[in-house]
GROMACS .gro file of N, CA, C and O in nm:
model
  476
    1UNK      N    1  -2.033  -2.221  -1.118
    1UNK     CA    2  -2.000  -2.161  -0.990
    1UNK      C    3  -1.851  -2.133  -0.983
    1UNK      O    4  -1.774  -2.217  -1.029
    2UNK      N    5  -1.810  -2.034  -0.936
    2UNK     CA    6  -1.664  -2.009  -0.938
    2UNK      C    7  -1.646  -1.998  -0.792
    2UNK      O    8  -1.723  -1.948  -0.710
    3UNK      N    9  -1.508  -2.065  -0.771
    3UNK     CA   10  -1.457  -2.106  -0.681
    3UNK      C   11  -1.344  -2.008  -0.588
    3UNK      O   12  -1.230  -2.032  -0.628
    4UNK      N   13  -1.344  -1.955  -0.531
    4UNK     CA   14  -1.269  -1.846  -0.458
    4UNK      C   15  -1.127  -1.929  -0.422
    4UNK      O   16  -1.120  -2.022  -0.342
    5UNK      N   17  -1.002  -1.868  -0.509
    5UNK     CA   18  -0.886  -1.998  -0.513
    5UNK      C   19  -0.797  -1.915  -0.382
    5UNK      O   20  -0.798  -1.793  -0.363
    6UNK      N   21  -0.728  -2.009  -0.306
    6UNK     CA   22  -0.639  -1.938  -0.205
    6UNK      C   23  -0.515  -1.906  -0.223
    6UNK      O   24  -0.450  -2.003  -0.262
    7UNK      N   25  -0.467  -1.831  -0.214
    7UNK     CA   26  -0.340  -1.747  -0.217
    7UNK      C   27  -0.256  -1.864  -0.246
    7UNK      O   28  -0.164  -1.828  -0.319
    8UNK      N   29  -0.249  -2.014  -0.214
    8UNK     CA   30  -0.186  -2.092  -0.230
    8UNK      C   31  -0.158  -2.130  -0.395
    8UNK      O   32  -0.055  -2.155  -0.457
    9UNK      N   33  -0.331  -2.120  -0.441
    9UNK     CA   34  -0.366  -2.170  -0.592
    9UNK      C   35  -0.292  -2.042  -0.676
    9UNK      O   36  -0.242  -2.050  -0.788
   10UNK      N   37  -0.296  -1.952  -0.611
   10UNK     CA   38  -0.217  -1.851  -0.758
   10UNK      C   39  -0.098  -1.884  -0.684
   10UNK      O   40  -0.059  -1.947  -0.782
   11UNK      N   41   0.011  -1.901  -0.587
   11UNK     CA   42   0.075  -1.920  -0.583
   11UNK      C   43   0.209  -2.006  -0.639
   11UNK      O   44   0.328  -1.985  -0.659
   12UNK      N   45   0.106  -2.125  -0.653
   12UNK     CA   46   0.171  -2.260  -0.728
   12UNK      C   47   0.187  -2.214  -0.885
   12UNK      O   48   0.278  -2.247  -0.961
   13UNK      N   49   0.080  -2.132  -0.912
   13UNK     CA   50   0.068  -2.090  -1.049
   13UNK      C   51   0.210  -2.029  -1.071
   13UNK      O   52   0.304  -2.083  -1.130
   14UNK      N   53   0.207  -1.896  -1.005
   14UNK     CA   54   0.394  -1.867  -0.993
   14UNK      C   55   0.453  -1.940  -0.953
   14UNK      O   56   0.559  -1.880  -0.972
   15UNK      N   57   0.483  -2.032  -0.906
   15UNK     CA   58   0.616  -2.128  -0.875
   15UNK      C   59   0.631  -2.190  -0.990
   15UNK      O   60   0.750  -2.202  -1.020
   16UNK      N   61   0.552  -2.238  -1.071
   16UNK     CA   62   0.547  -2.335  -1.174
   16UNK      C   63   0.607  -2.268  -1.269
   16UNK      O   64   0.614  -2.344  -1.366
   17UNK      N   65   0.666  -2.138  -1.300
   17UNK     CA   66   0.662  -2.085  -1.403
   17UNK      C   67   0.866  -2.052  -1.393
   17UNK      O   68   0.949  -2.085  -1.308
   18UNK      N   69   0.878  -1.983  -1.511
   18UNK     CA   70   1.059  -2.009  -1.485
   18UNK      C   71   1.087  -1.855  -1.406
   18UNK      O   72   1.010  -1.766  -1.369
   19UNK      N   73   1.208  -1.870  -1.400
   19UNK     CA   74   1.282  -1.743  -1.269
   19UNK      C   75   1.253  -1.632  -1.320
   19UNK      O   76   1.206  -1.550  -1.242
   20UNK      N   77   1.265  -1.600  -1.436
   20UNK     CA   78   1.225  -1.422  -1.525
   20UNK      C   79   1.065  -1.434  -1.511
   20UNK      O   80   0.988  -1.344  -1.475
   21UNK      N   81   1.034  -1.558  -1.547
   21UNK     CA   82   0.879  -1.496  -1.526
   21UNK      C   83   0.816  -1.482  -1.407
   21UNK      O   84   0.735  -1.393  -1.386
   22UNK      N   85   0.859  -1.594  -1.297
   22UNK     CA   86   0.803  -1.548  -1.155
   22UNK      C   87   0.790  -1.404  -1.138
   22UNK      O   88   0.694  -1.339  -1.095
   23UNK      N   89   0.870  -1.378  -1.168
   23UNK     CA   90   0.948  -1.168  -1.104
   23UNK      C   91   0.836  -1.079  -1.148
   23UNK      O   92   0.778  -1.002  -1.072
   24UNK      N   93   0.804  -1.099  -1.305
   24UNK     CA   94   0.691  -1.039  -1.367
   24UNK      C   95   0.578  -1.070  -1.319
   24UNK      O   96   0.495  -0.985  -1.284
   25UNK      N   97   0.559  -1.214  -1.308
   25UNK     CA   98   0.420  -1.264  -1.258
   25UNK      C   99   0.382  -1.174  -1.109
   25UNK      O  100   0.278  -1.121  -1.069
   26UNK      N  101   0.521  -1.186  -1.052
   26UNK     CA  102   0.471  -1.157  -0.882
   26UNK      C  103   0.451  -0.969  -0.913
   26UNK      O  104   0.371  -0.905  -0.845
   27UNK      N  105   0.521  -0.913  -1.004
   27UNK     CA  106   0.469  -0.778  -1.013
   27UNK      C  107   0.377  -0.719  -1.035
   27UNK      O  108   0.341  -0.620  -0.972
   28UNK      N  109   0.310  -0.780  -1.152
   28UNK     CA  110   0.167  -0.784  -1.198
   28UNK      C  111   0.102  -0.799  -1.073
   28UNK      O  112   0.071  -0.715  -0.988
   29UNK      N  113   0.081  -0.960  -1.079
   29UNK     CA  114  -0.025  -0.941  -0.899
   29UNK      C  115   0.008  -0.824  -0.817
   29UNK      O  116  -0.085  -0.743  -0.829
   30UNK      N  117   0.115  -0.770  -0.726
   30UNK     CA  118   0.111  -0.643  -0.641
   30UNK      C  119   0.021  -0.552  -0.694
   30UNK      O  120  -0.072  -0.500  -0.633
   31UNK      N  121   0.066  -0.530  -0.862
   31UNK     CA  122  -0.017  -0.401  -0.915
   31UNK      C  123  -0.161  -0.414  -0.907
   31UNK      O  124  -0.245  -0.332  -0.871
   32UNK      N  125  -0.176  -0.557  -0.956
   32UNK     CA  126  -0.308  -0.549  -0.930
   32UNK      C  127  -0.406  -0.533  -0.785
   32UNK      O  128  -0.508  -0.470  -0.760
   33UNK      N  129  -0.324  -0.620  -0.712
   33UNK     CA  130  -0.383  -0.571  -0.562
   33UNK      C  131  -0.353  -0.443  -0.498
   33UNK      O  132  -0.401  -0.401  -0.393
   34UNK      N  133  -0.280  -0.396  -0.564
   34UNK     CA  134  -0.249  -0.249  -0.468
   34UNK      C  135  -0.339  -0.148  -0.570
   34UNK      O  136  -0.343  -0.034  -0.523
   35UNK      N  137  -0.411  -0.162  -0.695
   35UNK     CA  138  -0.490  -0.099  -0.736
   35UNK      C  139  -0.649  -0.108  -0.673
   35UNK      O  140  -0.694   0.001  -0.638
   36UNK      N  141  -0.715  -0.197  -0.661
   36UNK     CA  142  -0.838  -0.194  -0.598
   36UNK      C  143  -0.853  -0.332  -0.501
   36UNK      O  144  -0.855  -0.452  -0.529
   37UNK      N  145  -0.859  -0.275  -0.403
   37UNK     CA  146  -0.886  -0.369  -0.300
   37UNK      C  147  -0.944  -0.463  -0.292
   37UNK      O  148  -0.899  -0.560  -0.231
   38UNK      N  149  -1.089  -0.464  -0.364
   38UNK     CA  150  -1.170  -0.570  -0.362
   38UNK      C  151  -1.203  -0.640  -0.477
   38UNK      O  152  -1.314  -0.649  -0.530
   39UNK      N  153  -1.106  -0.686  -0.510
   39UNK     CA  154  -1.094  -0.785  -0.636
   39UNK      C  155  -1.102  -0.931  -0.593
   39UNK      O  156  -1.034  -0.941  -0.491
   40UNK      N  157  -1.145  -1.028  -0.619
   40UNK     CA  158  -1.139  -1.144  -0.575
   40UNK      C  159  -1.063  -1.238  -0.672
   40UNK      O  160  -1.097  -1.248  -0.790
   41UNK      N  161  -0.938  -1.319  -0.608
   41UNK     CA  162  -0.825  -1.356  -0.685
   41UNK      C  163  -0.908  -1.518  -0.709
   41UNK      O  164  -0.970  -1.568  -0.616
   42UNK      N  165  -0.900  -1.568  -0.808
   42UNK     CA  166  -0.924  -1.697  -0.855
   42UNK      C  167  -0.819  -1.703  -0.946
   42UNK      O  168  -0.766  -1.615  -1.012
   43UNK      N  169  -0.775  -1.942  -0.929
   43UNK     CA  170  -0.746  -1.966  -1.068
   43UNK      C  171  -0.854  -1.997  -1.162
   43UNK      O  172  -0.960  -2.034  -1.111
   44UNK      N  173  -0.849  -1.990  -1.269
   44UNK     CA  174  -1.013  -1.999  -1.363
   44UNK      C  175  -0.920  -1.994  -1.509
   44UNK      O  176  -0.860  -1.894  -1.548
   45UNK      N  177  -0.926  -2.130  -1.583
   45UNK     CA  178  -0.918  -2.137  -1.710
   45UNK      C  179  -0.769  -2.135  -1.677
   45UNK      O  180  -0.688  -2.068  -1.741
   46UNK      N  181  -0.746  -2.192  -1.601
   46UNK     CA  182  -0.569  -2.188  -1.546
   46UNK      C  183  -0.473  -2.114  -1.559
   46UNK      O  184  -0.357  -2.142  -1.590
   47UNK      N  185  -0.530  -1.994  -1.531
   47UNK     CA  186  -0.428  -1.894  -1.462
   47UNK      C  187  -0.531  -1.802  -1.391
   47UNK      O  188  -0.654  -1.797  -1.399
   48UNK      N  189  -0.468  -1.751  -1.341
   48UNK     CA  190  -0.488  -1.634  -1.243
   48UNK      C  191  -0.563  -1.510  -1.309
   48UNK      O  192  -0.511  -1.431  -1.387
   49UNK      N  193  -0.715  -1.504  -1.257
   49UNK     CA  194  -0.822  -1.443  -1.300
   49UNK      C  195  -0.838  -1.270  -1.175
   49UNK      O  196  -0.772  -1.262  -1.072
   50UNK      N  197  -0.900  -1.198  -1.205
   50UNK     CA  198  -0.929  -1.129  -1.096
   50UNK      C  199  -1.052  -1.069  -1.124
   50UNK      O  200  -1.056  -1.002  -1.227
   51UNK      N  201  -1.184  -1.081  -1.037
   51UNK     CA  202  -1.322  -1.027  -1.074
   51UNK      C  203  -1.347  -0.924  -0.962
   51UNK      O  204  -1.298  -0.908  -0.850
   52UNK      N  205  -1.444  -0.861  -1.034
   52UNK     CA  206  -1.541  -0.780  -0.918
   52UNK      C  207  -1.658  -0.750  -1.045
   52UNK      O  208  -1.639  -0.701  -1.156
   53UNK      N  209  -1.783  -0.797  -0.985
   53UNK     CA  210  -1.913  -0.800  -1.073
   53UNK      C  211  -1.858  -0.867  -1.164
   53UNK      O  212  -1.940  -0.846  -1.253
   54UNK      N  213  -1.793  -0.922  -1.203
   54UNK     CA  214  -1.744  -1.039  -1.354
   54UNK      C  215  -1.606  -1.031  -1.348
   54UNK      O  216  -1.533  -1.005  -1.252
   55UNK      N  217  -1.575  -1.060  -1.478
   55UNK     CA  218  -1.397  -1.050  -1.475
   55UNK      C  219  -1.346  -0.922  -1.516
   55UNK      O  220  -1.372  -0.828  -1.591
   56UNK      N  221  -1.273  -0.955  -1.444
   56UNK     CA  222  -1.164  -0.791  -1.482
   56UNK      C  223  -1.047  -0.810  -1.552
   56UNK      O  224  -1.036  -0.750  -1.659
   57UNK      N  225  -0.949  -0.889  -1.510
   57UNK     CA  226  -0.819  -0.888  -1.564
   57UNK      C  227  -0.728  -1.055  -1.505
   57UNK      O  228  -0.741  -1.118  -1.399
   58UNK      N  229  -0.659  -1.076  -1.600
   58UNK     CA  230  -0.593  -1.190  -1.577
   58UNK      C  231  -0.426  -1.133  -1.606
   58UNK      O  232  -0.382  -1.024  -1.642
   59UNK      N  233  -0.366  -1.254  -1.572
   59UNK     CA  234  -0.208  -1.249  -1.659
   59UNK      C  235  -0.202  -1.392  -1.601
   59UNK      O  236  -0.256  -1.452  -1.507
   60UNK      N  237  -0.080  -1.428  -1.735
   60UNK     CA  238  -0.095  -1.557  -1.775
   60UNK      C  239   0.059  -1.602  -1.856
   60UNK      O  240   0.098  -1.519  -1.939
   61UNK      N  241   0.124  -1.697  -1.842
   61UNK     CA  242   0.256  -1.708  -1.884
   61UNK      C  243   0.208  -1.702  -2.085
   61UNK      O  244   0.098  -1.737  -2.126
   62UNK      N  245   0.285  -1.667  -2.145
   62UNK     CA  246   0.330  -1.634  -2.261
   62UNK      C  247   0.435  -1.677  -2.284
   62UNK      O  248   0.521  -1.679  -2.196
   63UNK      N  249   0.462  -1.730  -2.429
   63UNK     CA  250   0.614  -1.807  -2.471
   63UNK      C  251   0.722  -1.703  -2.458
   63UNK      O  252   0.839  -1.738  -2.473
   64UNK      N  253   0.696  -1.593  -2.433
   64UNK     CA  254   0.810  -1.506  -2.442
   64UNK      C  255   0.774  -1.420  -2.264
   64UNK      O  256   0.852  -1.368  -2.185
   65UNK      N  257   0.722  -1.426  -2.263
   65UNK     CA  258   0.724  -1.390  -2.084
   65UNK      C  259   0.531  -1.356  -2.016
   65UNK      O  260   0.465  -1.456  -1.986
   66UNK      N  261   0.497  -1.284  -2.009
   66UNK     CA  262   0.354  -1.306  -1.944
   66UNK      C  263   0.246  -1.150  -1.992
   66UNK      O  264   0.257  -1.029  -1.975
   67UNK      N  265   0.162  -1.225  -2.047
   67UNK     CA  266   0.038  -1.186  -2.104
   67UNK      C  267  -0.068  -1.102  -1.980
   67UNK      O  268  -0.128  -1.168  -1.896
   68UNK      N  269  -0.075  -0.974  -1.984
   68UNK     CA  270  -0.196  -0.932  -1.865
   68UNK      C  271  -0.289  -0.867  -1.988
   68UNK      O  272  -0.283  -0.792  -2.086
   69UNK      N  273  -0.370  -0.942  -1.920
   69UNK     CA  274  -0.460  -0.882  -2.015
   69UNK      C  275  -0.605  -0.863  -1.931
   69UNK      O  276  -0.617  -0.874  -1.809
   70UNK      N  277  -0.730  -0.825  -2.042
   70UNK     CA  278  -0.861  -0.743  -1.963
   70UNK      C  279  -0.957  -0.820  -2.062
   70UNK      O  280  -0.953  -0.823  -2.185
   71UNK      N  281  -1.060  -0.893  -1.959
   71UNK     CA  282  -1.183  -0.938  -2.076
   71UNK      C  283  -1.234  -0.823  -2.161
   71UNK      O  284  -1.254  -0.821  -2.283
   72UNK      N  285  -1.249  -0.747  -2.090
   72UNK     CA  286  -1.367  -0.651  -2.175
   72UNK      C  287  -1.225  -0.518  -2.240
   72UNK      O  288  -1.258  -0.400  -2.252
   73UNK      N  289  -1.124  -0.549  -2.264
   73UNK     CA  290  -1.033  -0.496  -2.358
   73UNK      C  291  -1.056  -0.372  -2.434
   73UNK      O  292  -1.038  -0.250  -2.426
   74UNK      N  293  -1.115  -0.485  -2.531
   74UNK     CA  294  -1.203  -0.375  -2.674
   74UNK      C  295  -1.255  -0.227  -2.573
   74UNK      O  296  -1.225  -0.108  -2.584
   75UNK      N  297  -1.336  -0.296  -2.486
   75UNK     CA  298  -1.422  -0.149  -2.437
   75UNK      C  299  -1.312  -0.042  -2.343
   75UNK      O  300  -1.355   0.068  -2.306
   76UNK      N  301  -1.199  -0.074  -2.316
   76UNK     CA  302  -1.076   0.025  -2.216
   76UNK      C  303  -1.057   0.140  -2.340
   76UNK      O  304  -1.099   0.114  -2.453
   77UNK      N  305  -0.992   0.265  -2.309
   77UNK     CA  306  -0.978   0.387  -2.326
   77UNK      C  307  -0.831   0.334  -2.418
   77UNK      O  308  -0.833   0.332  -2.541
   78UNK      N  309  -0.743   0.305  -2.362
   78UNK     CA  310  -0.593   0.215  -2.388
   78UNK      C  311  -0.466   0.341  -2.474
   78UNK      O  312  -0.393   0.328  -2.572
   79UNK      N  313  -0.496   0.470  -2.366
   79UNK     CA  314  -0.404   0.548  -2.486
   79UNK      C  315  -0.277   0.559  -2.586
   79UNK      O  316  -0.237   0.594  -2.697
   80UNK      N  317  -0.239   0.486  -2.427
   80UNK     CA  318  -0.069   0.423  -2.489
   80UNK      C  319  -0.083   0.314  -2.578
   80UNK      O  320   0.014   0.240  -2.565
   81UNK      N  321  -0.176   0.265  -2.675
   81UNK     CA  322  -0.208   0.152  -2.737
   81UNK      C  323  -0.100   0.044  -2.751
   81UNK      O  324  -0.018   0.014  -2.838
   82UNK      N  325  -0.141  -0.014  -2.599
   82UNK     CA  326  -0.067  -0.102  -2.598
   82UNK      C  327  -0.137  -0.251  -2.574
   82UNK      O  328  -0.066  -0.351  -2.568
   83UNK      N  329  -0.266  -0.258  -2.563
   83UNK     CA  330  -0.328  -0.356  -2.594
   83UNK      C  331  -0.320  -0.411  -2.743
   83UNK      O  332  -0.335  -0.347  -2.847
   84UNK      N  333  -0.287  -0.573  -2.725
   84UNK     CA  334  -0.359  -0.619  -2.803
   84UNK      C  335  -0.366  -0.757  -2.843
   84UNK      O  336  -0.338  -0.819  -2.741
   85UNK      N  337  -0.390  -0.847  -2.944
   85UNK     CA  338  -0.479  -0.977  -2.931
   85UNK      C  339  -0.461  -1.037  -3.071
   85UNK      O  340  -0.456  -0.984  -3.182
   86UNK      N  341  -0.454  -1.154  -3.035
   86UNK     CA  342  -0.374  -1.256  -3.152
   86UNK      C  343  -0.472  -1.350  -3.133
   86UNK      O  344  -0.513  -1.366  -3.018
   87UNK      N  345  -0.528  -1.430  -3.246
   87UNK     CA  346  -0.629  -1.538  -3.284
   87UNK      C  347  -0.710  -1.541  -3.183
   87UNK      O  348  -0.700  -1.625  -3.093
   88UNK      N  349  -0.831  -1.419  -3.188
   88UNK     CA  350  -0.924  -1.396  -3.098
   88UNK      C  351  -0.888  -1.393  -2.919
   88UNK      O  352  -0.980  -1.397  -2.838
   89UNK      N  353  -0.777  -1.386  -2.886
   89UNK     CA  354  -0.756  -1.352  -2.760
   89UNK      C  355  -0.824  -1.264  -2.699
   89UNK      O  356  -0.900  -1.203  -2.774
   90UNK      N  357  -0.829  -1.222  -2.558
   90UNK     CA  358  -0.858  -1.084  -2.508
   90UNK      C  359  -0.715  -0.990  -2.555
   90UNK      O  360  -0.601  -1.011  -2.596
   91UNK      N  361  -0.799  -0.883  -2.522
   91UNK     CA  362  -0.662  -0.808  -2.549
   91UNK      C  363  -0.616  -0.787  -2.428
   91UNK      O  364  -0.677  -0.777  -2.322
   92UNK      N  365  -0.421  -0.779  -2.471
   92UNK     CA  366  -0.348  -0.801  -2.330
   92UNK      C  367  -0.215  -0.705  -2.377
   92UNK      O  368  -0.180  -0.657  -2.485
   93UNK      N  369  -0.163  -0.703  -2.245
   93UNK     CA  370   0.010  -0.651  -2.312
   93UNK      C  371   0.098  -0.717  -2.269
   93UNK      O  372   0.121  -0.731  -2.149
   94UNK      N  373   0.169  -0.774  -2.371
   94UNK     CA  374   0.269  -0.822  -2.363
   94UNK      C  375   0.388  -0.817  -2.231
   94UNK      O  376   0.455  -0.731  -2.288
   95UNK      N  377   0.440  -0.834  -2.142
   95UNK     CA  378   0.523  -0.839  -2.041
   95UNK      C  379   0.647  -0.877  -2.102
   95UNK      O  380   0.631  -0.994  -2.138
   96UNK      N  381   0.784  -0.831  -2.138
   96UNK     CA  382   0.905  -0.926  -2.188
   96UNK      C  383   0.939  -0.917  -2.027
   96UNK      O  384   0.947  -1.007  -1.944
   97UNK      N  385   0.961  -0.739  -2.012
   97UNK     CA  386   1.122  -0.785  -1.875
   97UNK      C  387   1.019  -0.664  -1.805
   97UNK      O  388   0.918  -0.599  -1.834
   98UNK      N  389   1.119  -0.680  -1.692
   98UNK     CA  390   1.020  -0.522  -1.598
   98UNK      C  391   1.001  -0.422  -1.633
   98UNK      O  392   0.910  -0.348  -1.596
   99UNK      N  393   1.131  -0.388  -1.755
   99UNK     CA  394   1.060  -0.227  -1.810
   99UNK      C  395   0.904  -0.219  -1.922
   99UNK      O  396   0.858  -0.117  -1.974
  100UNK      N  397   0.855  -0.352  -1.931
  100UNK     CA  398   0.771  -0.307  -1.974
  100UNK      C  399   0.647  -0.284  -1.904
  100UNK      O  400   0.536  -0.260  -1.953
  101UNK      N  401   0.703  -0.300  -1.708
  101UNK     CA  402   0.554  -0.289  -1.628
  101UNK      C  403   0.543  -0.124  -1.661
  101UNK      O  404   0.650  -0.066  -1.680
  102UNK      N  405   0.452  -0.066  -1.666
  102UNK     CA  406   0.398   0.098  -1.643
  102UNK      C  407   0.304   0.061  -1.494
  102UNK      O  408   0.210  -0.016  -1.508
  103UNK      N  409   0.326   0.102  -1.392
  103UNK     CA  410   0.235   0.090  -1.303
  103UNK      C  411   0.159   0.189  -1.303
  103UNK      O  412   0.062   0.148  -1.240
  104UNK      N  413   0.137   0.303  -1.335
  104UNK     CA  414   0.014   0.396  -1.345
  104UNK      C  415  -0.056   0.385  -1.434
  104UNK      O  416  -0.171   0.430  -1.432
  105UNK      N  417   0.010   0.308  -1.561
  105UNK     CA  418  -0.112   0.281  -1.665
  105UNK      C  419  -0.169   0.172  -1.633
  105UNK      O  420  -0.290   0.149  -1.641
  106UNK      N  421  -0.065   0.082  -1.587
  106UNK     CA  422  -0.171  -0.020  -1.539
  106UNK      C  423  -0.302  -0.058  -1.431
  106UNK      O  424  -0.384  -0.149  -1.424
  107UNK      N  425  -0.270   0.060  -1.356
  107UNK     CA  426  -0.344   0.083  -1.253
  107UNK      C  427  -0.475   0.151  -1.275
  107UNK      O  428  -0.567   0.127  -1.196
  108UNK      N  429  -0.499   0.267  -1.415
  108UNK     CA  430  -0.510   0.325  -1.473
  108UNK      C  431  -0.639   0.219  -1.526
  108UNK      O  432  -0.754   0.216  -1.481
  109UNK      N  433  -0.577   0.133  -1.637
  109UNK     CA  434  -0.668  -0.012  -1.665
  109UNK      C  435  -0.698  -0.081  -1.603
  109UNK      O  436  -0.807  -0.125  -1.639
  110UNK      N  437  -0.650  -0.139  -1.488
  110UNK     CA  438  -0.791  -0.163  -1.379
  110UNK      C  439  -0.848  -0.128  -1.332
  110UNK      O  440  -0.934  -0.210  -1.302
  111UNK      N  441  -0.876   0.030  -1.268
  111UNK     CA  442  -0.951   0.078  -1.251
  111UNK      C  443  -1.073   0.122  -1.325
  111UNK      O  444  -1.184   0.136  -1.274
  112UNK      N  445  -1.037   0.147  -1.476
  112UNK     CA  446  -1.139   0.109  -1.606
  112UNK      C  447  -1.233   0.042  -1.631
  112UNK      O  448  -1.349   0.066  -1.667
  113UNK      N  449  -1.127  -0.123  -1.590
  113UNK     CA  450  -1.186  -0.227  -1.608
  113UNK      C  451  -1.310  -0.221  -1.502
  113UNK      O  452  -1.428  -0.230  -1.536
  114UNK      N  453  -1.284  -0.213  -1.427
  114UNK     CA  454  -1.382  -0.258  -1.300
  114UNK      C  455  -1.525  -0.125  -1.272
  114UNK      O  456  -1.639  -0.137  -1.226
  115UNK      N  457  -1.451  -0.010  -1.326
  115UNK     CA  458  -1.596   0.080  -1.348
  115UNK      C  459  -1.650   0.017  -1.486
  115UNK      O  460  -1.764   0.055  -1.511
  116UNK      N  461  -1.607  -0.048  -1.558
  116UNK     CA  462  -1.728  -0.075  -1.658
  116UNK      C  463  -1.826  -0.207  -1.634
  116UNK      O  464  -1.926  -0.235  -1.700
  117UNK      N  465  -1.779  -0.269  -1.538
  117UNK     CA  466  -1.857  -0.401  -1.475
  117UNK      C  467  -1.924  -0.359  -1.366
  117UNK      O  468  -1.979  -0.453  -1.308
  118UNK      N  469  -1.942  -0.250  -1.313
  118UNK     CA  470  -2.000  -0.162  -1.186
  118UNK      C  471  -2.141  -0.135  -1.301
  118UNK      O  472  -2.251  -0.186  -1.281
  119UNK      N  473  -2.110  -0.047  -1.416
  119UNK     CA  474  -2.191  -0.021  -1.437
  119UNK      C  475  -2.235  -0.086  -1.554
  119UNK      O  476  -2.347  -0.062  -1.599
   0.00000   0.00000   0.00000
């Protein structure tokens, strides 16, 4: 059963994390909520999950700054090939600093994500 976490639970998730990565972390989330509305935010597997009909997309601290990545990866379009996945990971992209957010591609891949769990 998955547990619907409150704004508090991803919250702590960003606080816990260091000052460069909060910034990324908190950017990611906007993008993701300002891409489709009805995503439902959980922590799950300890970090910050986002579903609709299953999972869609996570991001997650990384030794070098924060990992967003997409369960179903493999199956995204990904032109800018910028996915990708180290000792069976999902595939994700790498985050160092803010220039590596793209917000239209990323927006781009969640919207992907979530028509392929629709259908």
């Amino acid at each position: 059963m998955r547990i619907k976490a409150t704004t508090n639970q991803v919250d702590e998730y960003i606080g816990k994390l260091s000052q460069e990565k909060i910034h990324l972390a908190q950017e990611i989330r906007r993008i993701i909520h300002s891409s489709v509305a009805h995503l439902e935010e959980c922590v799950r597997w300890d970090y910050p999950c986002y579903f609709f009909y299953g999972p869609v997309c996570y991001f997650a601290s990384s030794r070098s700054g924060i990992h967003f990545g997409f369960f179903r990866g493999k199956e995204l379009s990904d032109p800018a090939r910028r996915l990708v996945s180290r000792n069976g990971q999902h595939l994700h992209i790498k985050i160092r600093t803010l220039d590596d957010i793209d917000e239209t591609y990323f927006v781009e891949l969640i919207k992907e994500a979530v028509l392929l769990n629709q259908n």
